Every structure is written in structure tokens, then in C-alpha cells.
Coordinates of C-alpha atoms and ligand atoms in Angstrom, one line a residue:
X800 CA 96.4 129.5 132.5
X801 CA 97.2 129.1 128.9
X802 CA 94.5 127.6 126.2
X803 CA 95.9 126.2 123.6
X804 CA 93.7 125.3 120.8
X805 CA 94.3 122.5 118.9
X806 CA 92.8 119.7 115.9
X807 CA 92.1 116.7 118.2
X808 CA 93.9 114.1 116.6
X809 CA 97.4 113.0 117.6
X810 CA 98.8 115.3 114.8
X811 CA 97.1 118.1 116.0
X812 CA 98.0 117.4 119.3
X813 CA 101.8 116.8 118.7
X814 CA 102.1 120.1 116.8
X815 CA 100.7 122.6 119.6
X816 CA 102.5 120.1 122.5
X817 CA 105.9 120.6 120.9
X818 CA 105.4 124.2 120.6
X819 CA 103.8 124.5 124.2
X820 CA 107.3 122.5 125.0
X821 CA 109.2 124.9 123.1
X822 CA 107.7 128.0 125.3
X823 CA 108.6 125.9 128.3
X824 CA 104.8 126.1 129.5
X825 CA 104.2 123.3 132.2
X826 CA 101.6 120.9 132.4
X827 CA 99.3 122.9 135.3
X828 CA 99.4 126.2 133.2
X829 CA 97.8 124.2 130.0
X830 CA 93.5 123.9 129.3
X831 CA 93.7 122.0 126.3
X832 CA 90.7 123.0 124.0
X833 CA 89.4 121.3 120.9
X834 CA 88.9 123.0 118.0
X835 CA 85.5 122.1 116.2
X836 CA 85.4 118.7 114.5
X837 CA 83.7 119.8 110.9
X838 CA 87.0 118.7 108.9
X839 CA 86.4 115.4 107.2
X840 CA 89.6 113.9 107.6
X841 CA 92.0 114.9 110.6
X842 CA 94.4 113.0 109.9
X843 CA 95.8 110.3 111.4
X844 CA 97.1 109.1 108.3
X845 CA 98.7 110.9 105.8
X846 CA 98.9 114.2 108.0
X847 CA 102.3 114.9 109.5
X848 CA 103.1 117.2 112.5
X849 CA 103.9 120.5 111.4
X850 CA 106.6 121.6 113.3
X851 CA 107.6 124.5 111.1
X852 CA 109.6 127.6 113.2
X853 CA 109.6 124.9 116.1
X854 CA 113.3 123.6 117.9
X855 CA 111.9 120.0 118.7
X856 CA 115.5 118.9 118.6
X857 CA 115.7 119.3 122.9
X858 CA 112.6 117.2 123.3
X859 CA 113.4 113.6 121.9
X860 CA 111.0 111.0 123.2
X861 CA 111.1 107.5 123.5
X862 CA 109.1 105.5 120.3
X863 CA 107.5 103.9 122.6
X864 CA 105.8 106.6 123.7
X865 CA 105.1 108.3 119.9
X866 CA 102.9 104.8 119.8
X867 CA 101.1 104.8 123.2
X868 CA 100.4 108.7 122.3
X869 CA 99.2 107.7 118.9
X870 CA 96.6 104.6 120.6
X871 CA 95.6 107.3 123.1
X872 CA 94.5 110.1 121.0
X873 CA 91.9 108.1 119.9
X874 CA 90.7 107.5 123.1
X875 CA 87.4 109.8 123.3
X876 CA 88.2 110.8 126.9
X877 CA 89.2 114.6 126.8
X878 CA 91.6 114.4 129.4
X879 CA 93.9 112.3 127.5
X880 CA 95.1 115.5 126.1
X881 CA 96.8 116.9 129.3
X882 CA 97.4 113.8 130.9
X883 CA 99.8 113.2 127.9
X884 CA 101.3 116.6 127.9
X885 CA 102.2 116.1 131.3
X886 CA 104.0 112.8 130.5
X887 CA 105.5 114.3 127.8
X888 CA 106.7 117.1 129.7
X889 CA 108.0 114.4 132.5
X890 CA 109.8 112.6 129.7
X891 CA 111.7 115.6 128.8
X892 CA 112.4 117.1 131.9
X893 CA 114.5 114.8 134.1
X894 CA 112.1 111.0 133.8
X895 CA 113.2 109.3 130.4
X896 CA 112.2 106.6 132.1
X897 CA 109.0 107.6 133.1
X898 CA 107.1 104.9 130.2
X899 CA 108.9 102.0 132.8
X900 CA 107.3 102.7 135.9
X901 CA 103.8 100.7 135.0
X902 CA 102.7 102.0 138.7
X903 CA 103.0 105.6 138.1
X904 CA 99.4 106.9 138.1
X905 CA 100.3 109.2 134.7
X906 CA 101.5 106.2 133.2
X907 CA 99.0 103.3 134.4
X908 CA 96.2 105.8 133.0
X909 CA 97.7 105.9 129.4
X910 CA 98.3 102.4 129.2
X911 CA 94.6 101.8 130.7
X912 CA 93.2 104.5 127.6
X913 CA 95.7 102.3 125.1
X914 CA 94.3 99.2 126.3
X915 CA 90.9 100.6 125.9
X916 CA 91.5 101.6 122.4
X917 CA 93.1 98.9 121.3
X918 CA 90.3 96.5 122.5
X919 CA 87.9 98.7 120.5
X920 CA 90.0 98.5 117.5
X921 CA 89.5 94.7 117.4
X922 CA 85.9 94.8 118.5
X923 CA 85.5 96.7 115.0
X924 CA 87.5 94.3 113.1
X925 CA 85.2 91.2 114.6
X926 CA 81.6 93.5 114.4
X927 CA 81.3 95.2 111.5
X928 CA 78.9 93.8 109.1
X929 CA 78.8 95.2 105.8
X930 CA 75.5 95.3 103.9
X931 CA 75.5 94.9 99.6
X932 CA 73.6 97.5 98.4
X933 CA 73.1 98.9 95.0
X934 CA 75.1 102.1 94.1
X935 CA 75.3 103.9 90.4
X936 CA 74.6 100.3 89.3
X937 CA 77.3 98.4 91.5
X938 CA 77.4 96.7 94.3
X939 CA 78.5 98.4 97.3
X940 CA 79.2 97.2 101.0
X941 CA 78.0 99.3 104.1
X942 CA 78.5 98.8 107.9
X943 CA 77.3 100.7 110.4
X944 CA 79.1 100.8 113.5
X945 CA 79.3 102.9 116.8
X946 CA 82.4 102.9 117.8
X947 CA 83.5 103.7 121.9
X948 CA 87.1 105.3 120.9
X949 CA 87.7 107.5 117.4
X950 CA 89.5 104.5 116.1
X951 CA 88.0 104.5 112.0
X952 CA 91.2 106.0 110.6
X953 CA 93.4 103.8 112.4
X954 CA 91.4 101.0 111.7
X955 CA 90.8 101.7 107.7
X956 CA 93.6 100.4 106.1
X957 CA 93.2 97.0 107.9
X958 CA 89.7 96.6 106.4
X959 CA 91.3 98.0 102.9
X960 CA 93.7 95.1 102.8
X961 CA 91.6 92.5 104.0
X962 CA 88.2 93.8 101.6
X963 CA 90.5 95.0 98.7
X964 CA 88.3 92.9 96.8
X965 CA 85.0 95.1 97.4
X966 CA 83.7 98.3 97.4
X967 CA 82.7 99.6 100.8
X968 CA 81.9 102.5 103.0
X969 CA 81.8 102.1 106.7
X970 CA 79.5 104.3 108.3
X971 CA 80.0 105.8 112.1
X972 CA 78.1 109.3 113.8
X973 CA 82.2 110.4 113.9
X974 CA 83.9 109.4 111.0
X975 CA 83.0 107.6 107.8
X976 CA 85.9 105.2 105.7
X977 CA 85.5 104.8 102.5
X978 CA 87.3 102.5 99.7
X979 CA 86.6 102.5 96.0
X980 CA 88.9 99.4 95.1
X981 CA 91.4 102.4 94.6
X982 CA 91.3 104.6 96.8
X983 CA 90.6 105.0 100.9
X984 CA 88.8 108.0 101.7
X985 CA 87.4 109.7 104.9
X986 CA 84.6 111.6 105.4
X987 CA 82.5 113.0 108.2
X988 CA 80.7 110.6 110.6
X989 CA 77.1 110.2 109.6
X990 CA 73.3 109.6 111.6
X991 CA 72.2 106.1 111.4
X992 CA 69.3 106.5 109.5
X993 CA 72.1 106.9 106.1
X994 CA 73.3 103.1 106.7
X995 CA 71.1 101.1 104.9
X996 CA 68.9 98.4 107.6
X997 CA 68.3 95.4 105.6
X998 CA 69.1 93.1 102.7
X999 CA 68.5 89.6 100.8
X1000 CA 71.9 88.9 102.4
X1001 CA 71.0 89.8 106.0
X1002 CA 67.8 87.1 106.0
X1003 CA 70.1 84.6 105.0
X1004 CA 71.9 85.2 108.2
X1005 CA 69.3 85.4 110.2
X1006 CA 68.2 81.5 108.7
X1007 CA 71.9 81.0 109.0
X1008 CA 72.4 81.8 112.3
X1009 CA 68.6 80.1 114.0
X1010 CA 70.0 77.1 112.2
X1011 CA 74.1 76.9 114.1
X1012 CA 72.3 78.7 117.2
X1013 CA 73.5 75.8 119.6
X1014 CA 71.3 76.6 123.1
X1015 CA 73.3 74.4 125.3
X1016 CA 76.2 76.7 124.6
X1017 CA 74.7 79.9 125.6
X1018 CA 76.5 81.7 128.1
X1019 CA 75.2 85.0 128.0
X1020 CA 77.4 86.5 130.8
X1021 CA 80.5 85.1 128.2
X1022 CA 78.4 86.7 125.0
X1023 CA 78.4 90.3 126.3
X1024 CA 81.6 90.0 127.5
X1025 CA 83.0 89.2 123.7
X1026 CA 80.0 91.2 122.0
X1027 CA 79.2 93.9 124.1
X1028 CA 75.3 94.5 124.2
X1029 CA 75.6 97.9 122.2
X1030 CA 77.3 96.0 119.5
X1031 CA 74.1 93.8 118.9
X1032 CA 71.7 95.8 117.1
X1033 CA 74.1 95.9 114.0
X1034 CA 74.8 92.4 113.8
X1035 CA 71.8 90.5 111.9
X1036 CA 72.1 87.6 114.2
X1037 CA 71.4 89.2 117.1
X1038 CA 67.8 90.2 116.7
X1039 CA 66.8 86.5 116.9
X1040 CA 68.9 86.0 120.0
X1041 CA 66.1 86.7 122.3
X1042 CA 63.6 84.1 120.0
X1043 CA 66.0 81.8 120.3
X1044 CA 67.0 82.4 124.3
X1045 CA 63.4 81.8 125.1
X1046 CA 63.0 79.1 123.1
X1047 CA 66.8 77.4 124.6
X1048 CA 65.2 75.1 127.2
X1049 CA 63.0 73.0 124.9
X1050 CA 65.5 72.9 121.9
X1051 CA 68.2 71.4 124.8
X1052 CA 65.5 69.4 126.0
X1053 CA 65.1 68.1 122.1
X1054 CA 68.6 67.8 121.8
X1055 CA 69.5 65.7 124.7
X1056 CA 66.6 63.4 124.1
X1057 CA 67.4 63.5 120.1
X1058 CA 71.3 61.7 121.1
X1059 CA 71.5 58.3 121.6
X1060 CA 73.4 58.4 125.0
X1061 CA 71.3 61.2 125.7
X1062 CA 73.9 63.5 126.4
X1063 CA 74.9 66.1 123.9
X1064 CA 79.0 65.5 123.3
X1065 CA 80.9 68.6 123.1
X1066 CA 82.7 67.3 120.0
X1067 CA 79.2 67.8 118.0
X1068 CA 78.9 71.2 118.8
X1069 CA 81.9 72.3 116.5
X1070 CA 80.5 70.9 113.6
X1071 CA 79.5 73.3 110.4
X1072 CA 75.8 73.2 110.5
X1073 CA 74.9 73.9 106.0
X1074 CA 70.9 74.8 106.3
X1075 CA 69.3 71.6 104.7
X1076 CA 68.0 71.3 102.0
X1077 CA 69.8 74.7 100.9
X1078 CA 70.8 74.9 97.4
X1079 CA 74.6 76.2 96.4
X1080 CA 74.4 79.6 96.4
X1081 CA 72.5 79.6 99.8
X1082 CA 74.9 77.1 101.0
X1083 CA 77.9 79.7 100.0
X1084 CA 76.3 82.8 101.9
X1085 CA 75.4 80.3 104.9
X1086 CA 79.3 79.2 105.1
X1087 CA 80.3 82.9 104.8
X1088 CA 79.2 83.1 108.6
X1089 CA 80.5 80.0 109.7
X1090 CA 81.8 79.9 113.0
X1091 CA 82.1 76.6 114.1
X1092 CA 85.5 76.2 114.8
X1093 CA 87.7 79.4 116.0
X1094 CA 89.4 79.7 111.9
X1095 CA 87.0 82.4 111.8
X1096 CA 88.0 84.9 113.8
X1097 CA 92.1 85.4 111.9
X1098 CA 90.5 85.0 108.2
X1099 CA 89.5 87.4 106.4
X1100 CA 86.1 85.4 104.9
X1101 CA 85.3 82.0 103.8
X1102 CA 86.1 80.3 100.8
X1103 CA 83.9 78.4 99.3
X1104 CA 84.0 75.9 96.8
X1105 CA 83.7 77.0 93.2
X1106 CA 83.2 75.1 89.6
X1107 CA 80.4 73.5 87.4
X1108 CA 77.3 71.9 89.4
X1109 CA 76.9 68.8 88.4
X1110 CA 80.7 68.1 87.8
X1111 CA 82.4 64.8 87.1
X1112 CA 85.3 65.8 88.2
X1113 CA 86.1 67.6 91.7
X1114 CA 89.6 68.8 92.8
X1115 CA 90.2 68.9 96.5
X1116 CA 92.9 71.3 98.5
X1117 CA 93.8 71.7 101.8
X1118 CA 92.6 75.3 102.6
X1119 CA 92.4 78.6 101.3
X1120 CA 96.2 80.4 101.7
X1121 CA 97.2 83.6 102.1
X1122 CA 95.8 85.0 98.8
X1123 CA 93.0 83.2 98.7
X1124 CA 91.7 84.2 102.2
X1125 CA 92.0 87.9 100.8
X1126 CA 90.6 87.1 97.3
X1127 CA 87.5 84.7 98.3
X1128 CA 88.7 82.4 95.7
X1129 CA 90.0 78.8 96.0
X1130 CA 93.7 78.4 94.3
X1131 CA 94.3 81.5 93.1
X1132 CA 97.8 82.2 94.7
X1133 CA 101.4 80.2 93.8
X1134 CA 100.1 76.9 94.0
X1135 CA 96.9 77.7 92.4
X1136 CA 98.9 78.8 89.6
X1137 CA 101.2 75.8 89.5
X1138 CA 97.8 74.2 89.4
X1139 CA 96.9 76.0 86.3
X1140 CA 99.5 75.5 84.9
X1141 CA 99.6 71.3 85.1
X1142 CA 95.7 71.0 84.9
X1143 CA 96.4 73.3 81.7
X1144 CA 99.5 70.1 80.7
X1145 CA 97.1 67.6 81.3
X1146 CA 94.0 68.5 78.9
X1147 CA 91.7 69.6 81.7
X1148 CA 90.0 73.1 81.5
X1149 CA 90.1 74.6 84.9
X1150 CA 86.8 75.3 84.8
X1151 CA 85.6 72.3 84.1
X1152 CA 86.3 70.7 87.7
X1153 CA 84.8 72.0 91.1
X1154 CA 87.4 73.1 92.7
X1155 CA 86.8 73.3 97.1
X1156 CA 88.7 72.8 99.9
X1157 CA 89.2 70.7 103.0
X1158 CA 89.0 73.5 105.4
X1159 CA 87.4 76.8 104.0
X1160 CA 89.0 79.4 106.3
X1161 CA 92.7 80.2 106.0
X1162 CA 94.4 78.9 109.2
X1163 CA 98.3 81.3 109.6
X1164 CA 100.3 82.8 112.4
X1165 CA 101.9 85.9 112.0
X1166 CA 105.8 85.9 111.1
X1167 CA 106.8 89.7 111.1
X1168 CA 104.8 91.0 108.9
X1169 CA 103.3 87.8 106.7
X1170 CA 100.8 85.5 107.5
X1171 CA 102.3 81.7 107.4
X1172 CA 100.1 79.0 106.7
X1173 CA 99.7 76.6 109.2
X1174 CA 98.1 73.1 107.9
X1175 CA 95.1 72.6 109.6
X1176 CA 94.2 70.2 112.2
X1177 CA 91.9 67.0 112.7
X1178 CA 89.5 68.9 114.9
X1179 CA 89.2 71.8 111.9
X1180 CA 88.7 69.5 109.5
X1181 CA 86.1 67.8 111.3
X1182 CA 84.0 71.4 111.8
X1183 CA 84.2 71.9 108.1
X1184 CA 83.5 68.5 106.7
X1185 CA 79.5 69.4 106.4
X1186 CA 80.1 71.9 104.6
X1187 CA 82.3 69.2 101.8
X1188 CA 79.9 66.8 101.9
X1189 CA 77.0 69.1 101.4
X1190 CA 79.0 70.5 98.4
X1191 CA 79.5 66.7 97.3
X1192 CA 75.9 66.5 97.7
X1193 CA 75.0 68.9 94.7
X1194 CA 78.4 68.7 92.9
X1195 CA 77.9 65.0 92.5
X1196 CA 81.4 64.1 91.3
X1197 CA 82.3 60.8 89.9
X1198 CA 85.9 61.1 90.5
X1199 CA 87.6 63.4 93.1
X1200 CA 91.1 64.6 93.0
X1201 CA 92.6 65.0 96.7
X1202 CA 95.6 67.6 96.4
X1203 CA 97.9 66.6 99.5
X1204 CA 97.7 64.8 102.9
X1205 CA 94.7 67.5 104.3
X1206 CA 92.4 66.1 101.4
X1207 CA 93.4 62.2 101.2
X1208 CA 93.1 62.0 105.0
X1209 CA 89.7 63.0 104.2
X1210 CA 89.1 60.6 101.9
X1211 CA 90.8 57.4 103.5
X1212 CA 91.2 58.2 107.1
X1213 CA 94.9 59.0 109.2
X1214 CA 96.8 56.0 107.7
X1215 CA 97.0 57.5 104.1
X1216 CA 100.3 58.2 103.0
X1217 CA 100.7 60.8 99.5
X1218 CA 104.1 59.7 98.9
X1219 CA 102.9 56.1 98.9
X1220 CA 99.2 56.0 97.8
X1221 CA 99.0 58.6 95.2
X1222 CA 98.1 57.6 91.8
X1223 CA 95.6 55.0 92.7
X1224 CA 91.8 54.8 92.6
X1225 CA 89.7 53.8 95.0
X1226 CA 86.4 54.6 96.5
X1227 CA 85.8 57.0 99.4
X1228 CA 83.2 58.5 100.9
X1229 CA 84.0 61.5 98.6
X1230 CA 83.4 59.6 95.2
X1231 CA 83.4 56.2 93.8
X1232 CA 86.8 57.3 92.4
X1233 CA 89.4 58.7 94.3
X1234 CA 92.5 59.3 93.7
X1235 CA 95.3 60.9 95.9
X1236 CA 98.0 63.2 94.3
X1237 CA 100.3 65.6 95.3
X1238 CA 99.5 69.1 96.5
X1239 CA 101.0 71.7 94.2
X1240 CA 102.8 73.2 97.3
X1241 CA 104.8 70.0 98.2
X1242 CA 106.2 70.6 94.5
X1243 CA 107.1 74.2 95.3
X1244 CA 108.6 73.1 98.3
X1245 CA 110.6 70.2 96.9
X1246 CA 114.3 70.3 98.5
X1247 CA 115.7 70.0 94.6
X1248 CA 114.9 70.6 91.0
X1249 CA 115.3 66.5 90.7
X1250 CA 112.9 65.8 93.1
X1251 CA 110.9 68.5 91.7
X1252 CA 110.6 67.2 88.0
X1253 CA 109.4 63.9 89.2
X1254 CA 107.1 65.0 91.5
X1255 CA 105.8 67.5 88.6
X1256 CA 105.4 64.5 86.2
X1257 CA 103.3 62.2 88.7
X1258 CA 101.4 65.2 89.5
X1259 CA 100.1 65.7 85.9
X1260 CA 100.1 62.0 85.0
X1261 CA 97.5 61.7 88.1
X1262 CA 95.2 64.6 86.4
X1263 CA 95.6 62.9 82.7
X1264 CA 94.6 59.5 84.8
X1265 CA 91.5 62.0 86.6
X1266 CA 90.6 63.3 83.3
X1267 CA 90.3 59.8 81.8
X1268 CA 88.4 58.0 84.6
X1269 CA 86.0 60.7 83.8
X1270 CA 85.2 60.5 80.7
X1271 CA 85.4 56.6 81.2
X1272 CA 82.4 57.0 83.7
X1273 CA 80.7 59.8 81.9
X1274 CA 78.0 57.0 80.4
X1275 CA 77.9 54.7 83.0
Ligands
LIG44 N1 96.2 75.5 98.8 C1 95.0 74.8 98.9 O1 95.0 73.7 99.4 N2 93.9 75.4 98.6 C2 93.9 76.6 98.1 O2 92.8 77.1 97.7 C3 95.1 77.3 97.9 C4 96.3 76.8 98.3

């Protein structure tokens, strides 16, 4: 029997299984032994198989196996090891296509570990809850999180790109990622007692959360299921769960006799639930945990509404686009700049106006590698309308601006039609003076530069008109 020692990461492991290929050592004759995990980063980014003095040419692999093998190394089974030298070794010895038979055990047991891996890698992106705390006079973000599988290097650069924005550390007892708006760093995992337990932010949550709890949907097989138990204790939310389970009878009781037809209808239950009486920053960090309709889940964080309090004057888009989702700030991508840019044409200061949206998670579906919009339904409109009208509540605007269909549907109802109805005021709900105009991305989709001009023209000839019905009302 032959020990090879090797770095237990997929790097590690590819190096000393291409050289134990190379000395034509089989499968049975191989104890695979770990070296000691004291290096900060193992690499599975950045490092590259060193296959110096090593013929790999002979042992070409499927890709599809370079991926399962790289999703399996960070399984935290040790027997992944040999199990995927010995598929290796099958590959190259007479089964190429050993990856097709799904029944063979060697191969139902690696998809079962890349399964497993790739569940935790998604349970991390939907669990991890970073805390603001002060550091050398910033604000920093830390998580805690125990993960199942060694899945924090593989999982970094997705929380780089989606929290570019902040500075962060998340903490785990096996590996720590860090990311200094610069730069993503790994270091070794950590106790818990280093992630900090508590903050401002965290009791807002906790309100937050006792406020959307909705008893009559509890299913607590279906909660464990999605957010297994050991998850719990980092999530704020959860350690009122067990308040609020005891407590679910009489609050359903109070519910069902609070409804008029004494039944609660499953349509309410989606609806954004803003703590009352909360004032606008409180309402922000309550909408950051919003999870009244699925949007959630795909966007990166809320974006909330943003602008003067009072304000005569509030703009209204549809929802929060690509750039936006990853910058936590309304309009700030192509048509925020087109908006700039006619705002700028038509005398108003940007910052002058409140500026929200219909819909304050970015709703997409993957095209390759981009995330296309996809305009929002009725139903998401619906979930997120208390959180506009509690924004209309302290914004207070005499004259609201609806960018688009999204936001004039909101104002009049289904039967609105841009094309036809912009450029008019009328009351709403919204504001005693609405007006419907175009969305700045209908003019950077315009099929021709003709089209394009005129659209451009009405679109700052309705924010002149805006502007002026402001001022008009300011004394009134
Ligand atoms: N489109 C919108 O409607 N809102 C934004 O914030 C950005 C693009």
C-alpha cells in the first residue's frame, strides 16, 4: 500500500493523482492522507496543478469530470479522495464513458457528494447574514457561518460580485473570505466567539421579522427542510421563532376573526408588511428583509427609495435593474443615466425628487452569463405596494412622475396606456398630480433614432411640465 500525501483541495489532489497515474499505481494500492490544514489559503482559486516532471498527456479526462472533481473536493467526506482516484483511473484505463453510467456505484456516489456540495453552496448564498460593525473607523460586514462541505473559496467571488459595494469578512471554524472593496482574501477558519453576536441592525430584524411572521403559514416540517435547524442560530430571525410558534394559535385565532369573511385569503399573505408607524430609515432596514414575494431569493438586496423627505416631487420606476440590484441604488445604471441626463435638460436637480420604485427587488433570468431583466408581474407589484405607499406616506409628494407602464398601472389601474396617456395630470392614489411618461428604457430601446428623438422630447417636456406643477402647488 502506497500513502500518498497530499494538500486537500482539488489542486492538491490533482497534482499527486496525476503523478500516482503516472507511476501506474491502482486505486487499491493508494491510502490517501491529508497533509495538515494550517495554510490559509489552499487554493481553489488562483492555485494551479503543478504538474512539473509529470507526462499527463496519456491521461486526458472528460471536462465533465475536472468539474464534478472540483464540486467534490469540497465535500468534507475523506473518502472522496480515493473514490475519485478510482474513477479517474477507470476513465483512463479502458471506461471514458464511465461519467454516463449514472447507476455505477463510483459514479452515483460522486454525483450524490456534488449534489451535496452544491446544495451547501446555495444554502450559504441564502444564510449568511452579515453584521456592520465598526473597524479602524469603517464600517465593516461579518457573517458567521458553519458550513457542512469546505465550499468558502468556491463560494467567495459570488459574494464579491454581489457585495462589491461593502466591506466584509465572512467568518467559518475552516476558512475565512475576506473582501476589502479591492481585494478577496483568505484566511484560516476562525472560533465563533471572533464573529461579532449582535447589532442596532440585528433588533431591527428581529422587530422586522415578529412583524411579517405570518402564523398561519408556518410549516415547520417545510422550514427545516429550506433552513436546516443548524442554520438558525445565525440568522436574527430565528431566535424569536419559538416566541412566535407558541404564540401562532392565538395570532391565527386574531387573524381569522380580524377578516371580514373570516377566512384569511392567501392573496394577503404576500403583501410587504412596513412596521407601522416606522420612520424612513427604519422602514429602509425593515424592506432590506423583505420577503414577501419570492424576488428575494435571485436579488442581490433591496432597493429602497431614495431623495429629499418631504419632497414635492416623486419619480417613480419600475424596478431596480441589473446595476442597481448590485449597487443598492435606484437608477443608477443606463437608464438611470439617460435619466440624468433629461432631468439635468429639464431644470430639475436630481436630488431634489424622491426617486423609488414599483417593485424594490430586481426580478432577471439568467441568459449565459447576464442577468436579463424581466418586467415584473401584477402579483409582485401587489407584495411591494406597502412598501410605496408607506414611502408616499412620509415623502408626501404633490406630484408624482410614473416612468413607464410598471409605475402608471400603479397609479391608474391595468387600462393605462403610456403611449396614449402620458403627458397628462390627473389624480391617483399616489398624488393629487400624476402624470405618466415614458420610462427612460423604452427610449433606449426605441426601434429608430426618429422614434427616438420624439420619444426623448416628450420625455423631458413631461419633467419641464412635473417641475412646473410643482412649483405651481408649492403654496397651495
Ligand atoms: N429602471 C427602473 O425602473 N428603475 C431603476 O431603478 C432602474 C432601472
Amino acid at each position: 500500500m502506497e500513502q500518498i500525501t497530499f494538500a486537500p483541495t482539488f489542486a492538491g489532489w490533482q497534482r499527486a493523482a496525476r503523478r500516482a497515474l503516472a507511476r501506474g499505481i491502482a486505486p487499491e494500492a493508494v491510502a490517501w492522507e491529508e497533509l495538515g490544514d494550517d495554510q490559509p489559503s489552499l487554493g481553489i482559486f488562483g492555485e494551479e496543478a503543478d504538474d512539473s516532471g509529470v507526462d499527463v498527456s496519456a491521461f486526458r479526462v472528460p471536462r465533465s469530470f475536472v468539474a464534478l472533481a472540483e464540486s467534490v473536493a469540497c465535500h468534507r467526506d475523506p473518502r472522496r479522495w480515493g473514490l475519485l482516484y478510482r474513477a479517474l483511473w477507470r476513465l483512463t484505463h479502458g471506461e471514458p464513458r464511465l461519467l454516463d453510467l449514472a447507476v455505477d456505484p463510483d459514479v452515483h456516489a460522486l454525483e450524490a457528494m456534488e449534489k451535496a456540495v452544491r446544495r451547501e453552496v446555495h444554502k450559504m448564498r441564502a444564510f449568511v447574514r452579515f453584521r456592520a460593525v465598526a473597524h479602524e473607523g469603517a464600517e465593516w460586514h461579518v457573517a458567521w457561518f458553519e458550513p457542512e462541505h469546505h465550499i468558502v473559496e468556491r463560494n467567495a467571488p459570488f459574494f464579491r460580485d454581489r457585495f462589491a459595494g461593502m466591506r466584509w469578512s465572512i467568518l467559518t471554524p475552516d476558512r475565512c473570505a475576506h473582501w476589502d472593496g479591492e481585494h478577496l482574501s483568505i484566511t484560516a477558519g476562525v472560533p465563533r466567539s471572533e464573529a461579532p453576536s449582535a447589532d442596532a441592525v440585528e433588533g431591527l430584524w428581529r422587530t422586522y421579522y415578529g412583524n411579517i411572521f405570518n402564523p398561519a403559514r408556518v410549516k415547520t416540517r417545510a422550514m427545516r427542510k429550506e433552513m436546516p435547524k443548524r442554520y438558525w442560530k445565525n440568522l436574527p430571525e430565528t431566535a424569536i421563532i419559538p416566541a412566535l410558534l407558541a404564540r401562532a394559535p392565538v395570532r391565527v385565532e386574531r387573524m381569522i376573526a380580524a377578516s371580514d369573511a373570516q377566512v384569511v385569503r392567501p392573496e394577503e399573505w404576500e403583501l410587504a408588511r412596513p412596521p407601522a408607524g416606522a420612520d424612513w430609515d427604519a422602514l429602509r432596514d425593515a424592506a432590506h428583509s423583505c420577503r414577501a414575494c419570492p424576488l428575494w431569493h435571485d436579488a442581490t438586496q433591496t432597493v429602497f427609495g431614495e431623495g429629499p423627505r418631504p419632497a414635492g416631487l416623486m419619480l417613480l420606476g419600475e424596478q431596480p435593474g441589473d446595476q442597481e440590484d448590485r449597487a443598492g441604488h435606484a437608477f443608477v445604471g443606463p437608464a438611470g443615466k439617460l435619466l440624468d441626463a433629461a432631468l439635468a435638460e429639464a431644470g430639475i436637480e436630481r436630488g431634489g425628487a424622491y426617486l423609488t420604485n414599483v417593485v424594490k427587488h430586481f426580478k432577471w433570468e439568467p441568459r449565459g452569463k447576464r442577468r436579463m431583466h424581466r418586467t415584473p408581474g401584477e402579483r409582485e407589484a401587489r407584495a411591494c405596494r406597502p412598501w410605496l405607499e408607506a414611502e408616499l406616506r412620509i415623502v408626501q409628494p404633490r406630484v408624482v412622475v410614473c416612468l413607464g407602464a410598471t409605475a402608471a398601472t400603479a397609479a391608474f389601474g391595468p387600462g393605462v396606456r403610456v403611449a396614449r396617456d402620458r403627458g397628462e395630470f390627473r389624480p391617483s392614489p399616489l398624488a393629487p398630480h400624476t402624470l405618466v411618461t415614458w420610462h427612460p428604457s423604452a427610449l433606449l430601446r426605441a426601434p429608430d433614432p426618429d422614434t427616438q428623438a420624439r420619444q426623448r422630447a416628450e420625455f423631458v417636456a413631461d419633467l419641464r411640465a412635473a417641475l412646473r406643477r410643482r412649483e405651481e402647488t408649492r403654496a397651495a
